[in-house]
Tab-separated table of C-alpha atoms in Angstrom:
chain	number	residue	atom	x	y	z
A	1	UNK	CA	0.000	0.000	0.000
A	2	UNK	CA	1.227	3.611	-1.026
A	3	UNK	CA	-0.316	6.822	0.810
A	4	UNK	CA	0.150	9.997	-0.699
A	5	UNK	CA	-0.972	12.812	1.542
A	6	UNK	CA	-2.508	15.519	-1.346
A	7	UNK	CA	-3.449	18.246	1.433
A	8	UNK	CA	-2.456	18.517	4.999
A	9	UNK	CA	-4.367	21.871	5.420
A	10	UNK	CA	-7.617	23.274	7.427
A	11	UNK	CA	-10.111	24.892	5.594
A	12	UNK	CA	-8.059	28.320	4.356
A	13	UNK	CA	-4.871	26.487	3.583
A	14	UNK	CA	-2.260	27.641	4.707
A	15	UNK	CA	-0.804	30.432	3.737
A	16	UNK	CA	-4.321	32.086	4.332
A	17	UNK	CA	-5.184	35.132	2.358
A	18	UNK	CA	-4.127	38.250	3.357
A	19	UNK	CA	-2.153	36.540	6.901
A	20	UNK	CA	1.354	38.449	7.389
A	21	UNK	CA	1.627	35.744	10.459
A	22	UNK	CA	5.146	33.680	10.795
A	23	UNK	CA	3.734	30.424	9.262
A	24	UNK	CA	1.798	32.296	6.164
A	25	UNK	CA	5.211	33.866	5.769
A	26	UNK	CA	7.549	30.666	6.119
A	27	UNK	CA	9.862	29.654	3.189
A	28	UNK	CA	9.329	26.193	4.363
A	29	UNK	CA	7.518	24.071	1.894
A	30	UNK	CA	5.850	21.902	4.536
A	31	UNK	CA	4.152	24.964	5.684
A	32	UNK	CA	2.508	25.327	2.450
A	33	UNK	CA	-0.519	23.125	2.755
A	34	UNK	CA	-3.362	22.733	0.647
A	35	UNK	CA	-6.552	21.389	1.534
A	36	UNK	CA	-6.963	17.769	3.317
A	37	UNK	CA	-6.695	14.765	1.125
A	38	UNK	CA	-5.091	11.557	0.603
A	39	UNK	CA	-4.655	9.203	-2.183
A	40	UNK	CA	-4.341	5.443	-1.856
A	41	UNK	CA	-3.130	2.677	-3.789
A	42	UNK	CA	-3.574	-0.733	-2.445
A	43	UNK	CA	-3.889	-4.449	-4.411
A	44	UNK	CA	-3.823	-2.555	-8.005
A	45	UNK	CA	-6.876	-0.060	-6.790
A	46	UNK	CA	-6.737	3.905	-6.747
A	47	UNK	CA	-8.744	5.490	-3.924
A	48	UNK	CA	-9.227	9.245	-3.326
A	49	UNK	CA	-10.252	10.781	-0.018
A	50	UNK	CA	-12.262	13.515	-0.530
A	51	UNK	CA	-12.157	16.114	-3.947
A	52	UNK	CA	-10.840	18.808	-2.130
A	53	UNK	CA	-10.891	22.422	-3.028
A	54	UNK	CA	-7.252	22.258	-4.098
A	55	UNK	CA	-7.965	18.965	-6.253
A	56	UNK	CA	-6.649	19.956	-9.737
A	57	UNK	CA	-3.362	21.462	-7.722
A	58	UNK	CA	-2.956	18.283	-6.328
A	59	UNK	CA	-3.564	15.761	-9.135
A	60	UNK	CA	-0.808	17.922	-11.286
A	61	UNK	CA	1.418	18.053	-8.885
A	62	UNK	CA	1.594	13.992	-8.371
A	63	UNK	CA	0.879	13.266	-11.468
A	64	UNK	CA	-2.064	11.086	-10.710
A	65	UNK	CA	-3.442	9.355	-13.801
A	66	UNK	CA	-6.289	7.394	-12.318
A	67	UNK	CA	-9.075	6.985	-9.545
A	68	UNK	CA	-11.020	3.808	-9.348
A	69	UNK	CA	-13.333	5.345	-6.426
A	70	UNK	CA	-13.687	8.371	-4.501
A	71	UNK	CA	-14.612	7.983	-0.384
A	72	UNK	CA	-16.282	11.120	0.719
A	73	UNK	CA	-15.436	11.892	4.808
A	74	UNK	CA	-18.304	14.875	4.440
A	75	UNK	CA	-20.275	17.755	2.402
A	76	UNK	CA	-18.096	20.806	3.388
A	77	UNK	CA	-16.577	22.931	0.699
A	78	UNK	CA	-13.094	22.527	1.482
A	79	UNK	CA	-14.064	18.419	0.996
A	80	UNK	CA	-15.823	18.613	-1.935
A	81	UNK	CA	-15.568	21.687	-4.326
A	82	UNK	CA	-13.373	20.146	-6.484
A	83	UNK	CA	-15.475	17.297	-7.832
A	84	UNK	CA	-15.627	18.757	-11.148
A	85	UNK	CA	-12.542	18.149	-12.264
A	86	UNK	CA	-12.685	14.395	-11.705
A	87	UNK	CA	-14.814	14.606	-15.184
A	88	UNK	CA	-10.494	14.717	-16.392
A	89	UNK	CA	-10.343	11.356	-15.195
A	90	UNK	CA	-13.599	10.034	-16.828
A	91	UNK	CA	-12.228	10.739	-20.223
A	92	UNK	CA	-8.753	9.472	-18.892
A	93	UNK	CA	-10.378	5.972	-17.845
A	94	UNK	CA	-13.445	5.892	-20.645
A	95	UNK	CA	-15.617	4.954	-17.493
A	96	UNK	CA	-17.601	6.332	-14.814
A	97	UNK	CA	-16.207	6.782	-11.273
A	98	UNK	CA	-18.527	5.509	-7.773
A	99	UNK	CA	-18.266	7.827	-5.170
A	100	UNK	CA	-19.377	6.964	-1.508
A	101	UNK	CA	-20.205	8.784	0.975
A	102	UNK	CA	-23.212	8.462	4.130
A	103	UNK	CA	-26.854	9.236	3.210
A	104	UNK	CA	-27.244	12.987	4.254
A	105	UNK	CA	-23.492	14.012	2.270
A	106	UNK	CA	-24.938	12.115	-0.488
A	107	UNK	CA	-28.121	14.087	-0.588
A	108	UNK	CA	-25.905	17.394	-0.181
A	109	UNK	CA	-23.496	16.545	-2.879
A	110	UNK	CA	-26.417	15.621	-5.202
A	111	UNK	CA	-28.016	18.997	-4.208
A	112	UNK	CA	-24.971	21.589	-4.732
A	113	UNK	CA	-23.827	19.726	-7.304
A	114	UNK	CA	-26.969	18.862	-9.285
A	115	UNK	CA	-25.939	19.459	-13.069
A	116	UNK	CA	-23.551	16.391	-12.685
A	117	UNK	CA	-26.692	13.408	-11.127
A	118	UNK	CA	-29.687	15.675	-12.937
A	119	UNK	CA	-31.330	12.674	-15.633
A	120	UNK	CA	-32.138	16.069	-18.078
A	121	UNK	CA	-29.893	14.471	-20.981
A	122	UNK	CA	-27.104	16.911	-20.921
A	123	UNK	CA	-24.255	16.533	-22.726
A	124	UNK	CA	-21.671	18.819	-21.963
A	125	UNK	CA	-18.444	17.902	-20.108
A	126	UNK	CA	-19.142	17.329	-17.053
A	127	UNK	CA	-18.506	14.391	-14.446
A	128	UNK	CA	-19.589	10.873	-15.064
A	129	UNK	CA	-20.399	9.853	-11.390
A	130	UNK	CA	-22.312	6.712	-9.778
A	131	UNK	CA	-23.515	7.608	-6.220
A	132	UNK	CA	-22.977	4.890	-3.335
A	133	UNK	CA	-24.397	4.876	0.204
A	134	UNK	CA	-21.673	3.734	2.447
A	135	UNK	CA	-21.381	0.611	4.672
A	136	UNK	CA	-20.096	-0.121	7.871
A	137	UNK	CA	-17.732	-2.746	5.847
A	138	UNK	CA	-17.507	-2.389	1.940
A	139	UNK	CA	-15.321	-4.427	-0.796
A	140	UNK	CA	-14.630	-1.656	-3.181
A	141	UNK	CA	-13.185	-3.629	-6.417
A	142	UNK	CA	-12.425	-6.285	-3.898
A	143	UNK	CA	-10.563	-4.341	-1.657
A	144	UNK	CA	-12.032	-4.122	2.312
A	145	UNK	CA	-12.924	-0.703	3.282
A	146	UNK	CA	-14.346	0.022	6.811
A	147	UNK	CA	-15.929	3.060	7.383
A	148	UNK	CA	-15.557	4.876	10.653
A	149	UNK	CA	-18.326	7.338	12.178
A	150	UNK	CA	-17.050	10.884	14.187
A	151	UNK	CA	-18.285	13.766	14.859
A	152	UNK	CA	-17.574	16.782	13.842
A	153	UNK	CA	-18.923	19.327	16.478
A	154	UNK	CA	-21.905	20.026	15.555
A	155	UNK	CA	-21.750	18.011	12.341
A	156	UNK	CA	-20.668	14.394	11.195
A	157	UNK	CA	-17.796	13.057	9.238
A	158	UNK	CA	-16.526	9.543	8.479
A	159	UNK	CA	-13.121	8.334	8.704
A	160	UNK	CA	-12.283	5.615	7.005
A	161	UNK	CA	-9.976	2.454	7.395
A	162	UNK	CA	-8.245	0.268	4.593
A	163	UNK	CA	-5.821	-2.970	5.613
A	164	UNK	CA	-4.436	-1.509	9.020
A	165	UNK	CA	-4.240	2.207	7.644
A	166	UNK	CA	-7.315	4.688	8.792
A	167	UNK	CA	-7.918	8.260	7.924
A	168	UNK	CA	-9.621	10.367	10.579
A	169	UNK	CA	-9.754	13.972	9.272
A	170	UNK	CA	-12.244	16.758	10.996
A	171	UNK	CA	-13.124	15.261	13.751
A	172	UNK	CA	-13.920	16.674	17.375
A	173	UNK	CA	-14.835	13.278	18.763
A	174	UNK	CA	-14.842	9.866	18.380
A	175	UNK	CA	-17.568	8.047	19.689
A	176	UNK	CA	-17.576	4.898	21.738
A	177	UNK	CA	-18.588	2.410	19.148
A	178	UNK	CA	-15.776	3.317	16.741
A	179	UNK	CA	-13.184	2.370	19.178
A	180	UNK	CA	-13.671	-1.232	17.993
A	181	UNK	CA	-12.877	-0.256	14.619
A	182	UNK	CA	-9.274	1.256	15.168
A	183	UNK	CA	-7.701	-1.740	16.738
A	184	UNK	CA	-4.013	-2.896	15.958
A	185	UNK	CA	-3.355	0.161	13.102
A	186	UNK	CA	0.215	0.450	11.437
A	187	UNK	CA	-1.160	4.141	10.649
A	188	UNK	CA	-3.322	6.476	12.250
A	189	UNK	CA	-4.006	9.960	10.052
A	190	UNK	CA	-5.537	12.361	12.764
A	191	UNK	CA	-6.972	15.868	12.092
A	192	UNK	CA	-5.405	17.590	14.591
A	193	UNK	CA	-6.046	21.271	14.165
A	194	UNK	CA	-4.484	23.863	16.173
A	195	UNK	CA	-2.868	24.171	19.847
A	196	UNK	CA	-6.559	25.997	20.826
A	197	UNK	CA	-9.582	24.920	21.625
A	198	UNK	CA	-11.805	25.086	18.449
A	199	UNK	CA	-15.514	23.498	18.493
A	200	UNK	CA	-15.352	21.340	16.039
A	201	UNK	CA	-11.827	19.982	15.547
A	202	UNK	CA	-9.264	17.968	17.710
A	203	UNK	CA	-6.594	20.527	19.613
A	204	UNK	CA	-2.885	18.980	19.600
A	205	UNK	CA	-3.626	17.905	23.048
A	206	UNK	CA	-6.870	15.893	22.470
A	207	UNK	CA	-5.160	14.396	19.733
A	208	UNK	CA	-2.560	13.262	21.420
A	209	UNK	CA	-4.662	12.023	24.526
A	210	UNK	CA	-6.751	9.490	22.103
A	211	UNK	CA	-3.552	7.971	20.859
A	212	UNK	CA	-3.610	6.465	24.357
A	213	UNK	CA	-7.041	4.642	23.654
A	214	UNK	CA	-6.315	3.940	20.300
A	215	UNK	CA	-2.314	3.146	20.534
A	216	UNK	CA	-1.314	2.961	16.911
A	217	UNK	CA	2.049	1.874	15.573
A	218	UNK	CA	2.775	5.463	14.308
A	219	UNK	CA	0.406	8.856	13.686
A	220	UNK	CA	0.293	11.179	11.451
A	221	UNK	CA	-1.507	14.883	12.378
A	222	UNK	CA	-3.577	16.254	9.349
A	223	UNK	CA	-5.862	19.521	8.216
A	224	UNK	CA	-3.341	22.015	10.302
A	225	UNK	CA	-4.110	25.390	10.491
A	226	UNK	CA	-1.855	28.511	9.841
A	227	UNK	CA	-1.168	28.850	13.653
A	228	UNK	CA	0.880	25.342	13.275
A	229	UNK	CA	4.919	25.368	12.396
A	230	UNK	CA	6.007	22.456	10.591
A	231	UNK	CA	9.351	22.333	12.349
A	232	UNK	CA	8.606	23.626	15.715
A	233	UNK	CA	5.520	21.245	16.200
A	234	UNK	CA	7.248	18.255	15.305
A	235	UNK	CA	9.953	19.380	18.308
A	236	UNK	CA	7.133	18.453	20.456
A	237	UNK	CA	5.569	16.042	19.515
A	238	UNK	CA	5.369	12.635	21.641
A	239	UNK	CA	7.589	9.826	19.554
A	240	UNK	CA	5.700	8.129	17.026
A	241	UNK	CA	3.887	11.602	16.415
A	242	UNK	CA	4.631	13.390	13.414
A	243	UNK	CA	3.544	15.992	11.636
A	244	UNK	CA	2.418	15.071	7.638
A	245	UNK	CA	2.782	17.631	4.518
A	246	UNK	CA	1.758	17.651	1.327
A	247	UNK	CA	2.938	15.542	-1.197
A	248	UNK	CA	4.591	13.255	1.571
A	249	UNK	CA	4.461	9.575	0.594
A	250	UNK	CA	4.581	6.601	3.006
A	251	UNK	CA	4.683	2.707	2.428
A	252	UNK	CA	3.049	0.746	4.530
A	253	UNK	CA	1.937	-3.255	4.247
């Protein structure tokens, strides 16, 4: 299994627009962070996590050629605004592309996005795309994918687990019954947003603290906002804590 981490950022990115602030200013390319995603190959199978708003960015600049199925962790706009451009990989592939995601982001994405699931025979170029409710446990072209309920604050979100990898971006809380489904991981990817309290993300402190109920081989913080230094927050971080970036790769069985 390959993991390539597309976006590592909150919902501005990072730099933000218009921020003068030490991070937005940094020369360090891990403190340039588009918008969370992750990419996934596994048994010959191409999974994207979420069409994030920085997709196109991100596809050119790991010259993805291919997505067998997209897994949709929610409905905001930093998660989903750039499902357009996956009509580029339609006419790549000569096929349609199932995206999954749970009943109410379904519903949403089928709303805000209704040119592309509207039966009103258009024709233009826009994105072939088969809608699939999600399951606790999926094969997705034979490959097991669990998916892993959280919330969100006020909202939802799914994370999602494939082999002994799992993906938990913007999340506030993980609730008791989940547990169960994040035993004996290689990887943990954890949103982990900022040092300060926020309502509906993980602080670097309540990140941390579920790594003690969860105990994963090695973690991975994700969707970091513009208060976060690459460099100095690694410094900190427990061992087997690390910070990702974009366009970092890891291998993992």
């Amino acid at each position: 299994m390959k993991i390539t981490i597309l976006g590592s950022g909150g919902s501005t990115g990072t730099p933000v627009i218009g921020c003068l602030c030490q991070v937005c200013r940094s020369e360090n390319p891990k403190n340039k962070r588009t918008r969370a995603s992750i990419f996934i190959e596994t048994q010959g199978i191409h999974f994207l996590i979420d069409s994030s708003t920085d997709f196109r960015q991100q596809m050119l600049r790991e010259k993805i050629e291919r997505i067998d199925a997209v897994l949709y962790t929610h409905c905001h706009a930093d998660h989903i605004h750039g499902i357009d451009d996956l009509r580029c990989f339609n006419t790549l592939q000569d096929n349609p592309i199932p995206i999954y995601a749970d009943v109410s982001s379904l519903e949403k994405i089928q709303k805000y996005f209704d040119y592309i699931f509207c039966d009103c025979g258009q024709t233009g170029f826009i994105p072939r795309l088969i809608p699939y409710k999600l399951q606790e446990k999926m094969k997705i072209f034979g490959v097991g994918v669990t998916s892993i309920p959280l919330l969100h604050g006020p909202f939802s979100s799914t994370g999602f687990r494939i082999g002994n990898v799992a993906y938990l971006t913007d999340v506030k809380k993980i609730p008791d019954k989940s547990y169960k489904l994040l035993k004996n991981l290689d990887l943990l990817i954890l949103g982990a947003l900022r040092y300060t309290e926020h309502p509906s993300h993980m602080t670097f402190q309540e990140a941390i603290a579920e790594l003690d109920k969860i105990k994963p081989a090695r973690t991975l913080f994700t969707h970091m906002a513009h208060q976060v230094d690459h460099d100095q927050a690694n410094l900190e971080l427990p061992q087997g804590v690390e910070l990702c970036y974009d366009g970092m790769a890891i291998g993992c069985n």
